[in-house]
Short mmCIF file of C-alpha atoms and ligand atoms in Angstrom, two decimals:
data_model
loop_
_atom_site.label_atom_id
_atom_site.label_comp_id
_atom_site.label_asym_id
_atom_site.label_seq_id
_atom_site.Cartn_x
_atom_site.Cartn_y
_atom_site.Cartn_z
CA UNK A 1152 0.00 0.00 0.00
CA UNK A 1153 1.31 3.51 -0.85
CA UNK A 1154 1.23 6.13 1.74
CA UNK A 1155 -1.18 9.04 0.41
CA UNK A 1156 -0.08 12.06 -0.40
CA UNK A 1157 0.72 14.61 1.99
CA UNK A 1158 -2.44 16.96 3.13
CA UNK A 1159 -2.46 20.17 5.07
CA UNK A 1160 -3.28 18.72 8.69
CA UNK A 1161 -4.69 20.68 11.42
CA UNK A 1162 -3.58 23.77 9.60
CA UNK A 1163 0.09 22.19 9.21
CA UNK A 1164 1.82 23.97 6.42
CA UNK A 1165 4.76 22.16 5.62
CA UNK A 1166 7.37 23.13 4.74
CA UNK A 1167 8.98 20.61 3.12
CA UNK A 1168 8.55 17.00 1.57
CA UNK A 1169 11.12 15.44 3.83
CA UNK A 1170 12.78 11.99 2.53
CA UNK A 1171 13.41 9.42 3.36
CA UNK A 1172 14.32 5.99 4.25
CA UNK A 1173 14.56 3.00 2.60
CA UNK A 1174 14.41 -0.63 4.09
CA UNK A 1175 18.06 -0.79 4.59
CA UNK A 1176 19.94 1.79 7.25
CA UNK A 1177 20.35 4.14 4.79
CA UNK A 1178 18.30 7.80 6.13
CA UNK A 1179 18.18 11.22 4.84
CA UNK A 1180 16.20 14.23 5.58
CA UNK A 1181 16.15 17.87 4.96
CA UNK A 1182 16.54 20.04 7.65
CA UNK A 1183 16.22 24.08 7.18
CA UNK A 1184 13.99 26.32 9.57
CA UNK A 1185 13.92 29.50 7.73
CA UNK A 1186 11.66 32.61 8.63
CA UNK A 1187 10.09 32.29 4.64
CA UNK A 1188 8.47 29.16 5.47
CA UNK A 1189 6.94 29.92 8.92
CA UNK A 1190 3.34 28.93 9.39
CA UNK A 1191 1.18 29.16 12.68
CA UNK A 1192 1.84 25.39 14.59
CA UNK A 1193 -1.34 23.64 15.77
CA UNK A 1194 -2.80 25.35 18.74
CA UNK A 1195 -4.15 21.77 20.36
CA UNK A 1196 -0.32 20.52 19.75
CA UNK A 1197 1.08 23.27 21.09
CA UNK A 1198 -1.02 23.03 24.73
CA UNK A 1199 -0.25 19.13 24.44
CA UNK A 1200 3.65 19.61 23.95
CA UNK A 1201 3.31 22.15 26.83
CA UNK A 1202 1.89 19.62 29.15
CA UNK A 1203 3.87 16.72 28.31
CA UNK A 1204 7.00 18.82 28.36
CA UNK A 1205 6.09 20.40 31.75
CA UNK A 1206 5.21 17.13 33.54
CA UNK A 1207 8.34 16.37 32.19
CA UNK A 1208 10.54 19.39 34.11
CA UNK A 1209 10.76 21.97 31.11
CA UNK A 1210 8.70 24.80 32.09
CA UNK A 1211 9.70 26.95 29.00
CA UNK A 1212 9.46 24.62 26.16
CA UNK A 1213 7.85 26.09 23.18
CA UNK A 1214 6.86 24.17 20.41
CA UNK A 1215 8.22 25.48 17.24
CA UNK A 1216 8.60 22.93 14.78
CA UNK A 1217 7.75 19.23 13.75
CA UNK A 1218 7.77 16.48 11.56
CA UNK A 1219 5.23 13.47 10.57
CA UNK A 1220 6.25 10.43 9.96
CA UNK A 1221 4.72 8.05 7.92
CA UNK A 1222 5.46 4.66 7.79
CA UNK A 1223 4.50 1.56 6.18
CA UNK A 1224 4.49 -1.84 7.68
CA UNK A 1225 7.60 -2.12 5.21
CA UNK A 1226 9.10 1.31 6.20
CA UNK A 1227 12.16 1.92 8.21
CA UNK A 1228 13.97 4.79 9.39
CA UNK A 1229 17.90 5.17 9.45
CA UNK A 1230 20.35 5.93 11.69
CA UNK A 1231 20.24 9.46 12.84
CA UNK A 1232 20.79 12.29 15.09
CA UNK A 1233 18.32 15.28 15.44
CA UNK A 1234 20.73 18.24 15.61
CA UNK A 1235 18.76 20.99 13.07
CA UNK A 1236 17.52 22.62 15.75
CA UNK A 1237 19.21 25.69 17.37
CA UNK A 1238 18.79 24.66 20.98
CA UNK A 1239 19.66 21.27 22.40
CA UNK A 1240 18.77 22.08 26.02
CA UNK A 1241 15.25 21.71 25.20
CA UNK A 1242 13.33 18.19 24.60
CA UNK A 1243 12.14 16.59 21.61
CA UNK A 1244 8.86 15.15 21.94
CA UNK A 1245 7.55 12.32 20.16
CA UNK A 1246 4.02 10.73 19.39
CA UNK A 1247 3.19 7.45 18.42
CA UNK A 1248 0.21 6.27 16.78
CA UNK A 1249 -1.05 3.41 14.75
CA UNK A 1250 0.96 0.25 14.52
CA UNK A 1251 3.95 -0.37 16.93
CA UNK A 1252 7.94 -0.08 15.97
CA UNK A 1253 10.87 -1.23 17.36
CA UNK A 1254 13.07 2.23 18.10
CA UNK A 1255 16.91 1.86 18.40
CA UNK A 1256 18.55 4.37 21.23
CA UNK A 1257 22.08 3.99 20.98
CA UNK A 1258 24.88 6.47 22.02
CA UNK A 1259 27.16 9.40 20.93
CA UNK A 1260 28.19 7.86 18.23
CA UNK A 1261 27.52 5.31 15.52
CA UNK A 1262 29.82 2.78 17.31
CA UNK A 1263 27.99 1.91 20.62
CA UNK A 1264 25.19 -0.83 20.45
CA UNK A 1265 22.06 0.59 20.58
CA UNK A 1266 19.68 -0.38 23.13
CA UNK A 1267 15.81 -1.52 21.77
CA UNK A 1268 12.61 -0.72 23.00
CA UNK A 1269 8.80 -0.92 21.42
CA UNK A 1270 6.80 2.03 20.67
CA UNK A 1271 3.60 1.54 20.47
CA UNK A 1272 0.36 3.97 19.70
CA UNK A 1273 -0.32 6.43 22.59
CA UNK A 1274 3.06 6.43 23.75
CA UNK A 1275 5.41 9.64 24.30
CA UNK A 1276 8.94 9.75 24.31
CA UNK A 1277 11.11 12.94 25.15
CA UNK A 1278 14.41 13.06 24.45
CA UNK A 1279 15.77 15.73 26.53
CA UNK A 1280 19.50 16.08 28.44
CA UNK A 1281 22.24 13.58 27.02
CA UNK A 1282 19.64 11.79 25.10
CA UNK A 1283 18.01 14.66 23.27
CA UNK A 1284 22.04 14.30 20.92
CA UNK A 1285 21.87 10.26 21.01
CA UNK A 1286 22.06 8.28 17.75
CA UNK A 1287 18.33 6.61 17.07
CA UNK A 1288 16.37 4.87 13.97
CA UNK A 1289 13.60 2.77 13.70
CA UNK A 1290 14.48 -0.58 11.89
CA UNK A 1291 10.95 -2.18 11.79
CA UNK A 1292 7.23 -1.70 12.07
CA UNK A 1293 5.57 -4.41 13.67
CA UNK A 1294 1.37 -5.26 14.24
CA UNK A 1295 0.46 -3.44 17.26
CA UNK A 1296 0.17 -6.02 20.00
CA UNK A 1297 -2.74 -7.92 21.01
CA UNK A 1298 -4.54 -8.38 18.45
CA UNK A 1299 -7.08 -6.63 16.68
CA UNK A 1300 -6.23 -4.26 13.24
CA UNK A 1301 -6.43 -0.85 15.42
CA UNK A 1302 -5.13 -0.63 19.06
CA UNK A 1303 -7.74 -0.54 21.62
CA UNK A 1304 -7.02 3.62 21.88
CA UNK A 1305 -7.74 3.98 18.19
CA UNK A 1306 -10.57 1.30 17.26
CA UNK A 1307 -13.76 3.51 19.15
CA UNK A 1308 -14.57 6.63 16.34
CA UNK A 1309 -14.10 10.14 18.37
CA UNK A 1310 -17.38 11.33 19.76
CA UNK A 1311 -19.96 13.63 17.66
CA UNK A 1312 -21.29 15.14 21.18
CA UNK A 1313 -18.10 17.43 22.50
CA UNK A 1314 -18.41 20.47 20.71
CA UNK A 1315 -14.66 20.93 20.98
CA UNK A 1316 -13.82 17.18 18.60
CA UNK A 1317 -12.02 18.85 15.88
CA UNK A 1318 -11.59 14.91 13.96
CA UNK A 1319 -15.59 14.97 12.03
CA UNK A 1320 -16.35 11.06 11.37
CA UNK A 1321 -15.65 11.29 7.86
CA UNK A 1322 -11.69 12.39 8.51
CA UNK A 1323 -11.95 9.59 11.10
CA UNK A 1324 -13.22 7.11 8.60
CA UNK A 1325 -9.64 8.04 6.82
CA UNK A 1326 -7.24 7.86 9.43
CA UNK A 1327 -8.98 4.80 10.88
CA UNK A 1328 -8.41 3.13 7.49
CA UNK A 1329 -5.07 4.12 7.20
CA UNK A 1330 -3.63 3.44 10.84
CA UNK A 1331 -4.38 -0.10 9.69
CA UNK A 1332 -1.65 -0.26 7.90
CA UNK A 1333 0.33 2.52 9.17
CA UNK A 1334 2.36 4.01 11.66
CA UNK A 1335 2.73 7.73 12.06
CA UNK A 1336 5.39 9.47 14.33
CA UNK A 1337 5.25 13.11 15.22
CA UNK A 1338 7.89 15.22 17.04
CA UNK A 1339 7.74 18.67 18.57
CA UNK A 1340 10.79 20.33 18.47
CA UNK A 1341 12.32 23.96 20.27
CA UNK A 1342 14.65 25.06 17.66
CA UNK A 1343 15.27 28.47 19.19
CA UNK A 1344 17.03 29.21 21.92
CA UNK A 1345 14.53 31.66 24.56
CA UNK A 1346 14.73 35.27 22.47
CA UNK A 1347 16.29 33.62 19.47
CA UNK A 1348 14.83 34.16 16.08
CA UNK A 1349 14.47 32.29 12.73
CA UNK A 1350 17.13 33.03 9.91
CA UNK A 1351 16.12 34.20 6.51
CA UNK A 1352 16.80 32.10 3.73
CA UNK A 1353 20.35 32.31 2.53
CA UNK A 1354 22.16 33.90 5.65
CA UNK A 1355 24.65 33.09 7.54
CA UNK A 1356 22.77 31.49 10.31
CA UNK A 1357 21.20 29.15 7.40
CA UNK A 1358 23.83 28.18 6.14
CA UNK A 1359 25.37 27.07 9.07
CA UNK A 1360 22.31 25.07 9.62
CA UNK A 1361 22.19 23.26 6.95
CA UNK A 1362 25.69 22.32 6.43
CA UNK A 1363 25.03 21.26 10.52
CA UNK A 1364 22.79 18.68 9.52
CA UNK A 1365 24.03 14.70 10.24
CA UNK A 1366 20.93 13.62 7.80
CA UNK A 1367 21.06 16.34 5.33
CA UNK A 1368 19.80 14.97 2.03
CA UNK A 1369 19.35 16.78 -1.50
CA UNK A 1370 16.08 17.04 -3.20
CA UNK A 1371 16.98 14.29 -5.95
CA UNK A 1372 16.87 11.84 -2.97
CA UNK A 1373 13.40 13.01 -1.54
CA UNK A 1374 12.23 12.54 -4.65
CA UNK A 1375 13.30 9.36 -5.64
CA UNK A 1376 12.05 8.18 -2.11
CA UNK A 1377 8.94 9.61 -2.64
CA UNK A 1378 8.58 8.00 -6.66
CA UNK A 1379 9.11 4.55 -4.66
CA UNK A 1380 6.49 5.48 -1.96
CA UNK A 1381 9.13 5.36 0.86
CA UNK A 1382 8.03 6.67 4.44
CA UNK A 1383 7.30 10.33 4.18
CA UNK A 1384 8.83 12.98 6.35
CA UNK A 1385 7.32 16.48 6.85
CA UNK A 1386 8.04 19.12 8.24
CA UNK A 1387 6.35 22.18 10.03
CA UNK A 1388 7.79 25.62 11.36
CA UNK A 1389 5.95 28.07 13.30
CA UNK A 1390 5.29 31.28 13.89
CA UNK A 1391 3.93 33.19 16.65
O1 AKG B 416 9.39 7.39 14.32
C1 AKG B 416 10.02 7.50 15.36
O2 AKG B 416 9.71 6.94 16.41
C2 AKG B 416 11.27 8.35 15.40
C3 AKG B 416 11.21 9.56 14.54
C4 AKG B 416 12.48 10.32 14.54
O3 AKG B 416 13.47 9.89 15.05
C5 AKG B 416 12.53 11.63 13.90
O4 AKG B 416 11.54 12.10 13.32
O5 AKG B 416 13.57 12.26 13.95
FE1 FE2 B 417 14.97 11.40 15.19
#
């Protein structure tokens, strides 16, 4: 099964068409936060990150930008380490949903053996302190566990009577079909420090960010990725 095109979500605007992995431990992705390509970030996101990142001991964090993953049952992400953003002091939050993964933590560098855990949908994980730099990929996607096509958290449709359900049953119809086959990932990132501001395309401050990137790809990649219907990664800035 392909993974459908990218749609504006929740008033996402993405920014970019973010590629990719293949099946092997190959992984690539575009990273630029530039002020051009600001657009506002989710207001229900936003208060979650907030929450989670509180609970969590990080009063300040502000959620600035994020990426969707989307995998197939087939999909796999590479060996990585999220370093685009700005400021490493703050977390990175990430959401699971849909069917489970293995995720691979490993270390500082490429060298020490990672250590494996499951993810599966509903669960958070922050990376903040000396993990927020740590080397991390996700070699397989896996049925969620105990049976069933949709976990237990997914398989009951939102309800029509709170006024404030922004899903309507027809979007839910979608996602319910596709979480069948799917996983999705989304992370929240800070990518300023407190005060900071975005660069502008093409100045210094880009520049530095992009060369800065471990998983820096070029376009010709995302797009082949993307031809062979490869796991999808997007990309959101915000603005205030
Ligand atoms: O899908 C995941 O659990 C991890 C995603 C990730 O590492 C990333 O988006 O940088
Ligand atoms: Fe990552």
């Amino acid at each position: 099964m392909r993974v459908p095109p990218p749609t504006i979500i929740n008033g996402f605007s993405f920014i970019g068409r973010m590629g990719l992995m293949d099946n092997t431990s190959h992984s690539s992705c575009l990273q630029k936060y530039y002020k051009e390509h600001q657009s506002p970030f989710p207001v229900d996101l936003a208060e979650l990150s907030h929450c989670v990142s509180l609970a969590c001991g990080f009063p300040g964090f502000k959620a600035e930008a994020g990426i969707l993953n989307y995998y197939h049952m087939d999909s796999s992400l590479g060996i990585h380490v999220d370093e685009s953003e700005l400021d490493h002091s703050s977390p990175l939050l990430s959401f699971s949903f849909g069917q489970s993964s293995i995720f691979l933590l490993g270390g500082l560098s490429r060298d020490v053996s990672p250590t494996p855990m499951m993810m599966h949908s509903g669960d958070i994980m922050v990376m903040s302190g000396a993990s927020r730099l740590l080397y991390h990929a996700v070699p397989r996607i896996l049925r969620h566990p105990g049976g069933g096509i949709l976990p237990p958290c997914l398989s009951a449709p939102p309800s029509t009577d709170d006024p404030n359900q922004l899903c309507s049953p027809s979007d839910w119809e979608v996602c319910e079909l596709y979480m069948q086959f799917s996983r999705i990932n989304m992370t929240v990132r800070q990518v300023l420090e407190a005060g900071g501001s975005f660069p502008e395309e093409g100045d210094k401050m880009g520049k530095r960010m992009t060369q800065g990137d471990s998983y820096h790809s070029v376009d010709i990649e995302t797009q082949e990725a993307e031809e062979q219907g490869l796991t999808k990664r997007i990309r959101t800035v915000t603005q205030d």
